[in-house]
mmCIF file with all atom_site columns, C-alpha atoms in Angstrom:
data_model
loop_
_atom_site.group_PDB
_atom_site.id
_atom_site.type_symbol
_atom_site.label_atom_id
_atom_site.label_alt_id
_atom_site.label_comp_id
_atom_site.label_asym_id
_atom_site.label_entity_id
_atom_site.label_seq_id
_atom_site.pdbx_PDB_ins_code
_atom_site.Cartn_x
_atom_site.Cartn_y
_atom_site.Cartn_z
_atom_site.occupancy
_atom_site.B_iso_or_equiv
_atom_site.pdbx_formal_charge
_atom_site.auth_seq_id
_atom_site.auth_comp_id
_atom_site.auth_asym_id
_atom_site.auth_atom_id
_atom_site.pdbx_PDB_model_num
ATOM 1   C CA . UNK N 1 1   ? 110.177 102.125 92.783  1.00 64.00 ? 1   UNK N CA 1
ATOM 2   C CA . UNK N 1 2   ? 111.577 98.116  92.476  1.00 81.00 ? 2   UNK N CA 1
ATOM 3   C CA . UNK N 1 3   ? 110.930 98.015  96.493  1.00 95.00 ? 3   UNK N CA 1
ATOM 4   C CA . UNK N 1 4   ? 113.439 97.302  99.224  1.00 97.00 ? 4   UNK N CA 1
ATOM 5   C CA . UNK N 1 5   ? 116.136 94.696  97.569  1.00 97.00 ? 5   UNK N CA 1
ATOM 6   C CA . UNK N 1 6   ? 117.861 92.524  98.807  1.00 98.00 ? 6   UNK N CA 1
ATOM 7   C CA . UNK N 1 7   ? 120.970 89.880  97.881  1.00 97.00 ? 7   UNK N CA 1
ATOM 8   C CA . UNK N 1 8   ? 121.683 87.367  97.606  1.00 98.00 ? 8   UNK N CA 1
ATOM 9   C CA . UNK N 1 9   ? 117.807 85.122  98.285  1.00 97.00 ? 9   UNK N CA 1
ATOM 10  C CA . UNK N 1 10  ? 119.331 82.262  99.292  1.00 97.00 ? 10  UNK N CA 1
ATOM 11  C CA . UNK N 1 11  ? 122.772 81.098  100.677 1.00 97.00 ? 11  UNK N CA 1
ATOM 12  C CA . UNK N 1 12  ? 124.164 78.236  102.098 1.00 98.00 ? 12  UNK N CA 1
ATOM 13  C CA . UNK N 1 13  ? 127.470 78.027  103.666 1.00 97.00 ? 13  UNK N CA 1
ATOM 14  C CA . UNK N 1 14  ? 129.794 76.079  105.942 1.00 97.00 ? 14  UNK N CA 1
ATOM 15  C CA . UNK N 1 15  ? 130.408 76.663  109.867 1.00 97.00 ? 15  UNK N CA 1
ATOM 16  C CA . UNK N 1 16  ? 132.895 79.397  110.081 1.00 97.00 ? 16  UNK N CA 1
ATOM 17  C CA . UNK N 1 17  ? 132.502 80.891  106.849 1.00 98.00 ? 17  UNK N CA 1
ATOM 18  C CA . UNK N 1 18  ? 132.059 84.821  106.463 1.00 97.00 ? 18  UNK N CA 1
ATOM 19  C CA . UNK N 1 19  ? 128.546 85.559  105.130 1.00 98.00 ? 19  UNK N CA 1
ATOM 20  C CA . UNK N 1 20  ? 127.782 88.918  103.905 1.00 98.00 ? 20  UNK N CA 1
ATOM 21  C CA . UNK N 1 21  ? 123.921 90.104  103.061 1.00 98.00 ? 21  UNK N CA 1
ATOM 22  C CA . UNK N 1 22  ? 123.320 92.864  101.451 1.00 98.00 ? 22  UNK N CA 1
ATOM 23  C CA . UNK N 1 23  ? 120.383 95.711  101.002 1.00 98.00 ? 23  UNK N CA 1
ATOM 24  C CA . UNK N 1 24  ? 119.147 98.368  99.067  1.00 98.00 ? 24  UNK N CA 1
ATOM 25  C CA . UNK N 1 25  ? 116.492 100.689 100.805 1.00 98.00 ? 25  UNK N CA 1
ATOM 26  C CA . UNK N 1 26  ? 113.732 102.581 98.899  1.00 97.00 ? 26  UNK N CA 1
ATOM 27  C CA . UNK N 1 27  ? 115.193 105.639 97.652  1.00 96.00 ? 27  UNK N CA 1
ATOM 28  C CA . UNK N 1 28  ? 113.719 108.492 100.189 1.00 94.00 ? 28  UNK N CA 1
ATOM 29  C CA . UNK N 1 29  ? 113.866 106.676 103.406 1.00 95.00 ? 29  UNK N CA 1
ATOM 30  C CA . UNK N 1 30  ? 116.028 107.452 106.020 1.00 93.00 ? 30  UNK N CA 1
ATOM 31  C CA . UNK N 1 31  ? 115.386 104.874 108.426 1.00 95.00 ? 31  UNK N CA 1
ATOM 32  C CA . UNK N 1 32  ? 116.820 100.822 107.401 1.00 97.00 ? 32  UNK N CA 1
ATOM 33  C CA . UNK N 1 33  ? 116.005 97.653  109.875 1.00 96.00 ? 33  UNK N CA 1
ATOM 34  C CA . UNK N 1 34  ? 117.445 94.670  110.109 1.00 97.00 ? 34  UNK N CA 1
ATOM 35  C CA . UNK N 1 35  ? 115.846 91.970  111.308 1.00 96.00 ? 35  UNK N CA 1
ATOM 36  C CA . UNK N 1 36  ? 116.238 87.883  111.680 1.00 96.00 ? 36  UNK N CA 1
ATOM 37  C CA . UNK N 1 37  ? 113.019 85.050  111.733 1.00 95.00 ? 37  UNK N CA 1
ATOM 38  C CA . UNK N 1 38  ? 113.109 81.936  112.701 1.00 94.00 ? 38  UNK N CA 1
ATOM 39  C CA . UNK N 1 39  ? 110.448 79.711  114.205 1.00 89.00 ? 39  UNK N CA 1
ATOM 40  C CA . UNK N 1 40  ? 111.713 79.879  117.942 1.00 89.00 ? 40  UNK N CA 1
ATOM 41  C CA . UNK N 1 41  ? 112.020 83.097  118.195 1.00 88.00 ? 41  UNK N CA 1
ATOM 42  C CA . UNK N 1 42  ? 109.959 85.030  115.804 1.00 89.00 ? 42  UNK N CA 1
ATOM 43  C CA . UNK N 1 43  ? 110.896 88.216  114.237 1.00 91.00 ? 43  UNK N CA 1
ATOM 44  C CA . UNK N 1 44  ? 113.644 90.148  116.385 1.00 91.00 ? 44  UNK N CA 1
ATOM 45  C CA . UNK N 1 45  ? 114.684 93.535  115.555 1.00 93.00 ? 45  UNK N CA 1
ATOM 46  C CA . UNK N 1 46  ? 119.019 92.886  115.274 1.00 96.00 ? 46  UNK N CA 1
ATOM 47  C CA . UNK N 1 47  ? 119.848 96.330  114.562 1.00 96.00 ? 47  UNK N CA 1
ATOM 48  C CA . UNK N 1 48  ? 118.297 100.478 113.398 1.00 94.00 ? 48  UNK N CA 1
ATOM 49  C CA . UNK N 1 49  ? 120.179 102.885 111.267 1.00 96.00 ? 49  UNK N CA 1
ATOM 50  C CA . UNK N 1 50  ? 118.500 106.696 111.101 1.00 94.00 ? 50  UNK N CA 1
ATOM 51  C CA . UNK N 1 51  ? 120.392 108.635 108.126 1.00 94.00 ? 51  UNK N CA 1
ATOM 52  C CA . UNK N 1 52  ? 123.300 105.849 108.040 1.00 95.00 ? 52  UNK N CA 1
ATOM 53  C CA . UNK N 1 53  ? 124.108 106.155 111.423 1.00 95.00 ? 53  UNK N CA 1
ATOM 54  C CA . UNK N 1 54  ? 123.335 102.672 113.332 1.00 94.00 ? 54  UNK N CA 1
ATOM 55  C CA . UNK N 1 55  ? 120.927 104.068 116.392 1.00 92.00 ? 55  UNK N CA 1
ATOM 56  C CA . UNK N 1 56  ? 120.276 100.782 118.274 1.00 90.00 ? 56  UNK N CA 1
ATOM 57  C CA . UNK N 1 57  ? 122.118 97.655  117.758 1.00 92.00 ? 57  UNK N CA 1
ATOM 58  C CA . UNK N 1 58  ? 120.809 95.880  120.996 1.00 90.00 ? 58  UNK N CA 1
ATOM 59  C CA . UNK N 1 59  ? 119.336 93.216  119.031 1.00 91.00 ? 59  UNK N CA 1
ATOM 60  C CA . UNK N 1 60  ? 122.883 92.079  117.439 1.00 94.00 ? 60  UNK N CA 1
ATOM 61  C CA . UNK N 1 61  ? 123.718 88.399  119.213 1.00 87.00 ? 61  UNK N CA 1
ATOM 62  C CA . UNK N 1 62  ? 127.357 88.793  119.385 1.00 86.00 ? 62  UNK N CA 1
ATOM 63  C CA . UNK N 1 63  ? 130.417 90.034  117.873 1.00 91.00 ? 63  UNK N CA 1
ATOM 64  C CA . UNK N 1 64  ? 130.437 87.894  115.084 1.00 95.00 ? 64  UNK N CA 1
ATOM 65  C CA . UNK N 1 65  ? 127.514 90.031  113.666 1.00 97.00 ? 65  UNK N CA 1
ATOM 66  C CA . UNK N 1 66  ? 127.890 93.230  112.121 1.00 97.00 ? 66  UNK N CA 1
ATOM 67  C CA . UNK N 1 67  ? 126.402 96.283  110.078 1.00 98.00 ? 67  UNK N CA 1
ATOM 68  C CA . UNK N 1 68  ? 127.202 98.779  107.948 1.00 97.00 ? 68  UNK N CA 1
ATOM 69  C CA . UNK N 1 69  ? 125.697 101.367 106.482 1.00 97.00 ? 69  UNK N CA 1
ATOM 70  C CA . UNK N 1 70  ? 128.080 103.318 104.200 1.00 97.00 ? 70  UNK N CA 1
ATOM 71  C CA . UNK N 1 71  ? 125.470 105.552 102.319 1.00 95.00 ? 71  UNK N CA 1
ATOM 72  C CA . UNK N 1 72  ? 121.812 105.781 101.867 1.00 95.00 ? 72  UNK N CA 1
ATOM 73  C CA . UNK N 1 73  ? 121.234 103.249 98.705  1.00 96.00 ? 73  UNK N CA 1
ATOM 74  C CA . UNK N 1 74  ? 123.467 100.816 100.950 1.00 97.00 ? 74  UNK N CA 1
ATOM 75  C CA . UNK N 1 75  ? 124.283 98.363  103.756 1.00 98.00 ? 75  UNK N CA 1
ATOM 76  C CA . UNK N 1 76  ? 125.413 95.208  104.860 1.00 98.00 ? 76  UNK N CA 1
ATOM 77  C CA . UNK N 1 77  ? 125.098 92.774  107.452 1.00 98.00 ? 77  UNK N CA 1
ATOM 78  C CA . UNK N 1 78  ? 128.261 90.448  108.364 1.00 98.00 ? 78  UNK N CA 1
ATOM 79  C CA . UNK N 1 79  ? 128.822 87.156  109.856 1.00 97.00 ? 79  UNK N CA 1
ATOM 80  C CA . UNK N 1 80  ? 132.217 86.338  110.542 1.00 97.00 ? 80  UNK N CA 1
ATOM 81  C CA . UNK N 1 81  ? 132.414 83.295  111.578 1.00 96.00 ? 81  UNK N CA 1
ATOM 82  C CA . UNK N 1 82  ? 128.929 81.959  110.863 1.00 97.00 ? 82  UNK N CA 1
ATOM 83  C CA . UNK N 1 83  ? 127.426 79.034  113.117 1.00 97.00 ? 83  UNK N CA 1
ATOM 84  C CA . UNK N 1 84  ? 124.309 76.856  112.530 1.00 97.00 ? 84  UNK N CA 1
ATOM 85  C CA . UNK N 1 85  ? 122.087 78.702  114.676 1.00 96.00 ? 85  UNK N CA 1
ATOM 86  C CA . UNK N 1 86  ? 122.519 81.526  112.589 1.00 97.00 ? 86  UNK N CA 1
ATOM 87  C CA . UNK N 1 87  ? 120.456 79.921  110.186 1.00 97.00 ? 87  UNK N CA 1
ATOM 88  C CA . UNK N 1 88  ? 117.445 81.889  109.644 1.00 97.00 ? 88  UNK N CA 1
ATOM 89  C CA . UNK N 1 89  ? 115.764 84.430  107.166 1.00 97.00 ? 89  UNK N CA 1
ATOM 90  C CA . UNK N 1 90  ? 117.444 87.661  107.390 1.00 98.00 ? 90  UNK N CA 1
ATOM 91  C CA . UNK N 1 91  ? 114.745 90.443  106.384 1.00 98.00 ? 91  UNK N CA 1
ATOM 92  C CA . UNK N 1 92  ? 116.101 94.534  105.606 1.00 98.00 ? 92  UNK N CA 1
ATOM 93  C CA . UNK N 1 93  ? 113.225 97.262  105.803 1.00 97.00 ? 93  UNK N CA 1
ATOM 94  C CA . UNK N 1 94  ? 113.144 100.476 105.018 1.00 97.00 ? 94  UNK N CA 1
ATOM 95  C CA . UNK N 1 95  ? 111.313 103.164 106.588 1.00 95.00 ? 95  UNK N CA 1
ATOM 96  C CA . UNK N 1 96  ? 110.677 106.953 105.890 1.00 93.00 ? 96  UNK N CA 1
ATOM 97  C CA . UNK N 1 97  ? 110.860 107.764 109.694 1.00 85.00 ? 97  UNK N CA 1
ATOM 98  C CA . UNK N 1 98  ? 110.986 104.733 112.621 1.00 78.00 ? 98  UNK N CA 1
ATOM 99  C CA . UNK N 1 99  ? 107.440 105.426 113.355 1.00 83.00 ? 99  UNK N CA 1
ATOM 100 C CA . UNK N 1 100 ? 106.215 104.473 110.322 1.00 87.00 ? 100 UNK N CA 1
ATOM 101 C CA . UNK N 1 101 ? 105.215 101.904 107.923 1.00 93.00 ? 101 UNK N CA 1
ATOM 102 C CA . UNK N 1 102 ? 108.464 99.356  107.425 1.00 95.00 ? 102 UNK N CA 1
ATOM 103 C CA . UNK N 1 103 ? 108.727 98.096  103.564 1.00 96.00 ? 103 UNK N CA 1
ATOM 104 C CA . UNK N 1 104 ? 110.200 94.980  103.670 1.00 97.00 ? 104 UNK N CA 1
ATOM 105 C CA . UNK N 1 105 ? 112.515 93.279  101.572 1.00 97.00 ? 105 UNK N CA 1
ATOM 106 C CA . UNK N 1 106 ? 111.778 89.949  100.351 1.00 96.00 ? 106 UNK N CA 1
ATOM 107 C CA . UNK N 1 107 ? 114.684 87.973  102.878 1.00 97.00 ? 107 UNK N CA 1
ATOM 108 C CA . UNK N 1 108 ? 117.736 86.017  102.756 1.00 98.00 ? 108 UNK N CA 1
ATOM 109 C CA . UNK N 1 109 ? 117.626 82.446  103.959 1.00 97.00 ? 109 UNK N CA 1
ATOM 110 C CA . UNK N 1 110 ? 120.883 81.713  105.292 1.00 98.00 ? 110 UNK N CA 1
ATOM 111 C CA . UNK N 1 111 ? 121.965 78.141  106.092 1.00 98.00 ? 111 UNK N CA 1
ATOM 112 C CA . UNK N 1 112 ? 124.910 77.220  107.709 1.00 98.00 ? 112 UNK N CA 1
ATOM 113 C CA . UNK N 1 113 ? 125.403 73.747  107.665 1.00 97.00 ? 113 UNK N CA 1
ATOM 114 C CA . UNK B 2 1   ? 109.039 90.187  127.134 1.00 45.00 ? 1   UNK B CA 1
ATOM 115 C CA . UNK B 2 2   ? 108.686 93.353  125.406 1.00 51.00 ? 2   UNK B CA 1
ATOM 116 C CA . UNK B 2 3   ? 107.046 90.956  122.275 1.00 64.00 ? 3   UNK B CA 1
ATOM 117 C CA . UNK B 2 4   ? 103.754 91.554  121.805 1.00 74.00 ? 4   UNK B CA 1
ATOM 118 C CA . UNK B 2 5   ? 101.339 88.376  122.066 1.00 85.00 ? 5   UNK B CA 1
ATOM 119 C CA . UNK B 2 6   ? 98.694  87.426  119.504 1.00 89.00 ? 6   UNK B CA 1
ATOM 120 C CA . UNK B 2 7   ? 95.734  85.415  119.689 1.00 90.00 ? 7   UNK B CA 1
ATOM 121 C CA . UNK B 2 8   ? 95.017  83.415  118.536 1.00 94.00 ? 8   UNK B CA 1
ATOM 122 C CA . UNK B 2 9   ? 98.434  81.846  117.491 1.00 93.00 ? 9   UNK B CA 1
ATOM 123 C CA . UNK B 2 10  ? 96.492  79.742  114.236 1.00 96.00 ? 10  UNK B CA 1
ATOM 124 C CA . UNK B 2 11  ? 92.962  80.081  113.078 1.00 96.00 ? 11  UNK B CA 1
ATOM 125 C CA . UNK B 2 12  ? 91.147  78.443  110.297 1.00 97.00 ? 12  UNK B CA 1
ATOM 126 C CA . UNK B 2 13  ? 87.869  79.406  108.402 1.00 97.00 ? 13  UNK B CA 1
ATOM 127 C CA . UNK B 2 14  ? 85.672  79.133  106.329 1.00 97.00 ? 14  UNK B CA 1
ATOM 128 C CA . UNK B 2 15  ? 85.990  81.206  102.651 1.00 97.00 ? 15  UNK B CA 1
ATOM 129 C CA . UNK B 2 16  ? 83.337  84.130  103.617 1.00 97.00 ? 16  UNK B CA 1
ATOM 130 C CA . UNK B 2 17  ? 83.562  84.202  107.245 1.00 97.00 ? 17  UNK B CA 1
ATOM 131 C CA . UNK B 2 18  ? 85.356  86.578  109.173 1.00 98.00 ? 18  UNK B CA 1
ATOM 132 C CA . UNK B 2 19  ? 88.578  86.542  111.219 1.00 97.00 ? 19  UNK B CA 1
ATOM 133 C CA . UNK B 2 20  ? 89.214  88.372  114.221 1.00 97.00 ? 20  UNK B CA 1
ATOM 134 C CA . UNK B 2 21  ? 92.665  88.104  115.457 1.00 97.00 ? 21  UNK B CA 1
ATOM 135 C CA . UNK B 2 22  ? 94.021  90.296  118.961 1.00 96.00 ? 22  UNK B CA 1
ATOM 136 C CA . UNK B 2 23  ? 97.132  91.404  119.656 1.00 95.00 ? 23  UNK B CA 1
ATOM 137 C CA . UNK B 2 24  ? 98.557  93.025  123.426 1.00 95.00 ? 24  UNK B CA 1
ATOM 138 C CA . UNK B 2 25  ? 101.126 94.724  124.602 1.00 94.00 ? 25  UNK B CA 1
ATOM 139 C CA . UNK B 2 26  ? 102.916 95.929  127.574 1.00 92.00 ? 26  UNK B CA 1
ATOM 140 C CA . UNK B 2 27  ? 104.483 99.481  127.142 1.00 90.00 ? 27  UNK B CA 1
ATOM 141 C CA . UNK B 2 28  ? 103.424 102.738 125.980 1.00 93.00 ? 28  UNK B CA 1
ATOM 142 C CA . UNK B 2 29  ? 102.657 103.465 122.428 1.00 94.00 ? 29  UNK B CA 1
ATOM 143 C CA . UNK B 2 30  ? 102.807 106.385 119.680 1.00 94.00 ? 30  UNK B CA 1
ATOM 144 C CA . UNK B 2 31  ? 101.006 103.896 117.082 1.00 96.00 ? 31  UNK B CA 1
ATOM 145 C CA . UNK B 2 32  ? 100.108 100.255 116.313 1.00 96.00 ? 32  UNK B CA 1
ATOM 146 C CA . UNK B 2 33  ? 100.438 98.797  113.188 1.00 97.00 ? 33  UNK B CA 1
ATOM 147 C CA . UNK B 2 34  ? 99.017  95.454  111.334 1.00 97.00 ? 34  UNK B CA 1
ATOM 148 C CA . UNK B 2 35  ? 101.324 93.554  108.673 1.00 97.00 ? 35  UNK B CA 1
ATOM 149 C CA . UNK B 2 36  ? 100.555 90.507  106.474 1.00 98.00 ? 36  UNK B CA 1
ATOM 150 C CA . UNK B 2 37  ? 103.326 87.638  105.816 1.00 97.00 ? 37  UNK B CA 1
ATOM 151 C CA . UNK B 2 38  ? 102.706 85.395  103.162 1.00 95.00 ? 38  UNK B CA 1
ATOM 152 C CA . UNK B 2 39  ? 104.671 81.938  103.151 1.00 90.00 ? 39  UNK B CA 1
ATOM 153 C CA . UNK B 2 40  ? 108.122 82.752  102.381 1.00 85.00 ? 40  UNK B CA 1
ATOM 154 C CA . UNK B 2 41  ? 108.081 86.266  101.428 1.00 91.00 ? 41  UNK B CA 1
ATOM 155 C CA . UNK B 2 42  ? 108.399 89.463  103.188 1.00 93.00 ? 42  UNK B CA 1
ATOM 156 C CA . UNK B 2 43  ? 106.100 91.404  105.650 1.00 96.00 ? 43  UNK B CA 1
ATOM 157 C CA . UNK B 2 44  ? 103.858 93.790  104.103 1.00 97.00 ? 44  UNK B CA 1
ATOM 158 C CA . UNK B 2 45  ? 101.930 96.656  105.766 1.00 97.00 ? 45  UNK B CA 1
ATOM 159 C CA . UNK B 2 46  ? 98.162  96.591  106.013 1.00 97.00 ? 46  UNK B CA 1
ATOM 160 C CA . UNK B 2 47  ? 97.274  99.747  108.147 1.00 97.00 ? 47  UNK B CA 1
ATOM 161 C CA . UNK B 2 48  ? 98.324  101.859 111.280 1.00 96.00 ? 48  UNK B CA 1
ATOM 162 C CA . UNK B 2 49  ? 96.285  103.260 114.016 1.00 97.00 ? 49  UNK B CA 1
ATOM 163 C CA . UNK B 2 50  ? 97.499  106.116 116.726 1.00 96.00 ? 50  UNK B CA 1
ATOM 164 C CA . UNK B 2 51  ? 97.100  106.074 120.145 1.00 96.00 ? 51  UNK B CA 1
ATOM 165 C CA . UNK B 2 52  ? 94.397  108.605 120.112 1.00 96.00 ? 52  UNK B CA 1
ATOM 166 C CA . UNK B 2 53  ? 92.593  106.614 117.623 1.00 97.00 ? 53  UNK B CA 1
ATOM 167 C CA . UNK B 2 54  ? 90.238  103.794 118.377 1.00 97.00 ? 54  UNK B CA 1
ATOM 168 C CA . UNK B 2 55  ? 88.996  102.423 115.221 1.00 98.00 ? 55  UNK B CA 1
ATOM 169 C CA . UNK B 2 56  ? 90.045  102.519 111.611 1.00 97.00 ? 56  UNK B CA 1
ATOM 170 C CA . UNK B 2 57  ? 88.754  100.933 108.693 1.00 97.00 ? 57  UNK B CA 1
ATOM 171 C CA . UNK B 2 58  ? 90.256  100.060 105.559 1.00 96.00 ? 58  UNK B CA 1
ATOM 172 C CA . UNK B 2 59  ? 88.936  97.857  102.641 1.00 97.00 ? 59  UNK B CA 1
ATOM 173 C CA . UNK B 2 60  ? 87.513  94.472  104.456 1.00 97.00 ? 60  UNK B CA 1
ATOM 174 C CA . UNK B 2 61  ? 90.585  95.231  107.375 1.00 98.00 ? 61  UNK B CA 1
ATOM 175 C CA . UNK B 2 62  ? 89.008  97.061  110.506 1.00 98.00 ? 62  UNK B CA 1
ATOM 176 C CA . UNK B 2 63  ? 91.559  97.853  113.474 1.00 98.00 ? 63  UNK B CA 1
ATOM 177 C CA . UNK B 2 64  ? 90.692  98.429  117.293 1.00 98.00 ? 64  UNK B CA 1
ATOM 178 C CA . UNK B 2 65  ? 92.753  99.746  119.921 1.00 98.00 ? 65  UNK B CA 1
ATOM 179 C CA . UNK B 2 66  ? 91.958  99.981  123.346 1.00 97.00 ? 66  UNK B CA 1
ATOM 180 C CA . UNK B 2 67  ? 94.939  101.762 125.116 1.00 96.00 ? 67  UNK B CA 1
ATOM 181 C CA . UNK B 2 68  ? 93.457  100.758 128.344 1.00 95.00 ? 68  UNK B CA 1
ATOM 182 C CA . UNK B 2 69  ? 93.586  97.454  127.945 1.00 95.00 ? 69  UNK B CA 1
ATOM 183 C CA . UNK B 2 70  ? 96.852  97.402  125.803 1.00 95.00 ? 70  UNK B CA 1
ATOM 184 C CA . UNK B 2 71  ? 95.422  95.493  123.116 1.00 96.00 ? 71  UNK B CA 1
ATOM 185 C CA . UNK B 2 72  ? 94.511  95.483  119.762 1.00 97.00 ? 72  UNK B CA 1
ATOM 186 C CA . UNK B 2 73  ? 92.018  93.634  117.027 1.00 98.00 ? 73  UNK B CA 1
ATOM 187 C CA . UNK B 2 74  ? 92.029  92.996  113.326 1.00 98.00 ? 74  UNK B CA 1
ATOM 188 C CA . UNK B 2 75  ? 88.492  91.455  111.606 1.00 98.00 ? 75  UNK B CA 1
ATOM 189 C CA . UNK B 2 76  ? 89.024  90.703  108.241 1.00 98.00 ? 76  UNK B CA 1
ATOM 190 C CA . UNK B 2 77  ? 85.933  90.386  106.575 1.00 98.00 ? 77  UNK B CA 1
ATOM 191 C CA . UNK B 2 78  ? 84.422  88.125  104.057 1.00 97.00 ? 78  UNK B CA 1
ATOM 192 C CA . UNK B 2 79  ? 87.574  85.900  103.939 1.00 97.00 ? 79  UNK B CA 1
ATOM 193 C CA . UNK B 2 80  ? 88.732  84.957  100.506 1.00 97.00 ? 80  UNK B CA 1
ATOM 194 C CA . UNK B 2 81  ? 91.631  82.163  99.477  1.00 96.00 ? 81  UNK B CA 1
ATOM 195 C CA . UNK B 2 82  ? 93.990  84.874  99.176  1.00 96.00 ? 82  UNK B CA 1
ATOM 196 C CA . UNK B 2 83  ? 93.649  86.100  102.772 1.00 97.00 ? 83  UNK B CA 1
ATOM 197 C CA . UNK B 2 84  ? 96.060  82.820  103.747 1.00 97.00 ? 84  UNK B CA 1
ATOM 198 C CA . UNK B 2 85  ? 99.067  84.021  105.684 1.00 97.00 ? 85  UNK B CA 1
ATOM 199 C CA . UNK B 2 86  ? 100.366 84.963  108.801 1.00 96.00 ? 86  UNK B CA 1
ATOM 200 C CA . UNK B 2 87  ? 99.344  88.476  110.612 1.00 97.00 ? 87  UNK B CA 1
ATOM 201 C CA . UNK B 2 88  ? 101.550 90.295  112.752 1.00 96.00 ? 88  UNK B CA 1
ATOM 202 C CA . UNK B 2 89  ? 100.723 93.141  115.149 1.00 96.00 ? 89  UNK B CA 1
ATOM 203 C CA . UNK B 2 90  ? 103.498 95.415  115.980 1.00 95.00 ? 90  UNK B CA 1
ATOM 204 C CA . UNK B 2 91  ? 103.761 98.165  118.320 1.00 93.00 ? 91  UNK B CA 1
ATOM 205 C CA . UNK B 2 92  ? 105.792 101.712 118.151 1.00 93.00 ? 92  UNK B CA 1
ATOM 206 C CA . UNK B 2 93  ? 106.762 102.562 121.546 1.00 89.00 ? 93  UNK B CA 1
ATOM 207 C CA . UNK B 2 94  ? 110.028 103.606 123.792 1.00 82.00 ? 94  UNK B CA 1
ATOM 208 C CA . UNK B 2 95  ? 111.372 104.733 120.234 1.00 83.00 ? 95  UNK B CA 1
ATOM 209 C CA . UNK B 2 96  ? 111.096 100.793 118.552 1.00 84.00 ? 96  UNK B CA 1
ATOM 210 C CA . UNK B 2 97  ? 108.822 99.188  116.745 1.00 88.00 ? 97  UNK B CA 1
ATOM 211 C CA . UNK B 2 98  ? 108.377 95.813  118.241 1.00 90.00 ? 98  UNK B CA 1
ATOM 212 C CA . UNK B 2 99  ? 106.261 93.046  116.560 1.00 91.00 ? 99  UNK B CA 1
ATOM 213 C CA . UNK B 2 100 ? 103.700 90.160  118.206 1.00 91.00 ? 100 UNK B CA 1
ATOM 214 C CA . UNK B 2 101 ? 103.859 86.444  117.410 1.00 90.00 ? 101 UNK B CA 1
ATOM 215 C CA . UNK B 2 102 ? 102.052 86.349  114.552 1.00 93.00 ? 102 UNK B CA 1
ATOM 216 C CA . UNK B 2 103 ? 98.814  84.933  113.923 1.00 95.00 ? 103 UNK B CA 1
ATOM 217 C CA . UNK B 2 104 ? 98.730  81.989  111.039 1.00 96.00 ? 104 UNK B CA 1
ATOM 218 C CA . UNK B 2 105 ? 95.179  82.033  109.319 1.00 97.00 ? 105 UNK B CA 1
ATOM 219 C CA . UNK B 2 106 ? 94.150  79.642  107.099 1.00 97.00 ? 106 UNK B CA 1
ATOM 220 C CA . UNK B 2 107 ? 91.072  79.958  104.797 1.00 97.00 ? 107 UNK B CA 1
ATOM 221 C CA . UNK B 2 108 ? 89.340  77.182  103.212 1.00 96.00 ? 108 UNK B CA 1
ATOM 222 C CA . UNK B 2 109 ? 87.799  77.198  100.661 1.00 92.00 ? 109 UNK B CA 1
#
């Protein structure tokens, strides 16, 4: 299996731009993470789909931030309108239950200048 | 805070010696589990202990848990170059899994 993927590795965008990140989940697992690191505030969980259905999206900042999830090879994550302090590297995982060991993707650094 | 804390937050050896690195949280928990970061890349998993475990070994990684004290221990032994990265304890409890700070160890060689 190629691992978690995800796309694109790097982006860099203006203020108020839509940014969309994508990710592909090891085939099998039914659980897919999203999460965002940056040096202030370390990892934080932004939102937890269980068989494409998001299950806790506590972690999303705001509306501007959104997921999707429209099969099991599949989802996004949407900015609309990105700010500077959403710069950060955005990380999917995969699970095969939410228990368990996460497989992560390798990250998207996002700047928004 | 429902973030776990590690200690210490950096720690640098000696190639050959061995880290220790403790992690402690607040809530309840089903399992804890150990992950390695490497600059710039992903998270990757080392191992995962249960609640109703209190030691596990595996390779030169050996995991405590005290459940009593809500806390947790890595030792990696024998330290090599490659060992360089950042370790992160996280937590499976209240149906999330919430990682610690991280730990950034250095070995030199």
């Amino acid at each position: 299996d190629a691992g978690v993927i995800q796309s694109p590795r790097h982006e860099v965008t203006e203020m108020g731009q839509e940014v969309t990140l994508r990710c592909k989940p090891i085939s099998g697992h039914n659980s897919l993470f999203w999460y965002r690191q940056t040096m202030m505030r370390g990892l934080e969980l932004l939102i937890y789909f269980n068989n494409n259905v998001p299950i806790d999206d506590s972690g999303m900042p705001e509306d501007r931030f959104s997921a999707k999830m429209p099969n099991a090879s599949f989802s996004t994550l949407k900015i609309q309108p990105s700010e500077p302090r959403d710069s950060a590297v955005y990380f999917c995982a995969s699970s095969s239950d939410r228990g368990f060991e996460q497989y992560f993707g390798p990250g998207t650094r996002l700047t928004v200048t | 805070s429902q973030q776990g804390e590690e200690d210490p937050q950096a720690l640098s050896i000696q190639e050959g010696e061995n880290a220790t690195m403790n992690c402690s949280y607040k809530t309840s928990i089903n399992n804890l589990q150990w992950y390695r970061q490497n600059s710039g890349r992903g998270l990757v998993h080392l191992i995962l202990i249960r609640s109703n475990e209190r030691e596990k070994h595996s390779g030169r990684l050996r995991v405590t848990l005290d459940t009593s004290k809500k806390s947790s221990s890595l030792l990696i032994t024998a330290s090599r170059a490659a060992d360089t990265a950042s370790y992160f304890c996280a937590f499976f409890g209240n149906e999330k899994l919430t990682f610690g700070t991280g730990t950034r160890l250095t070995i030199i060689p």
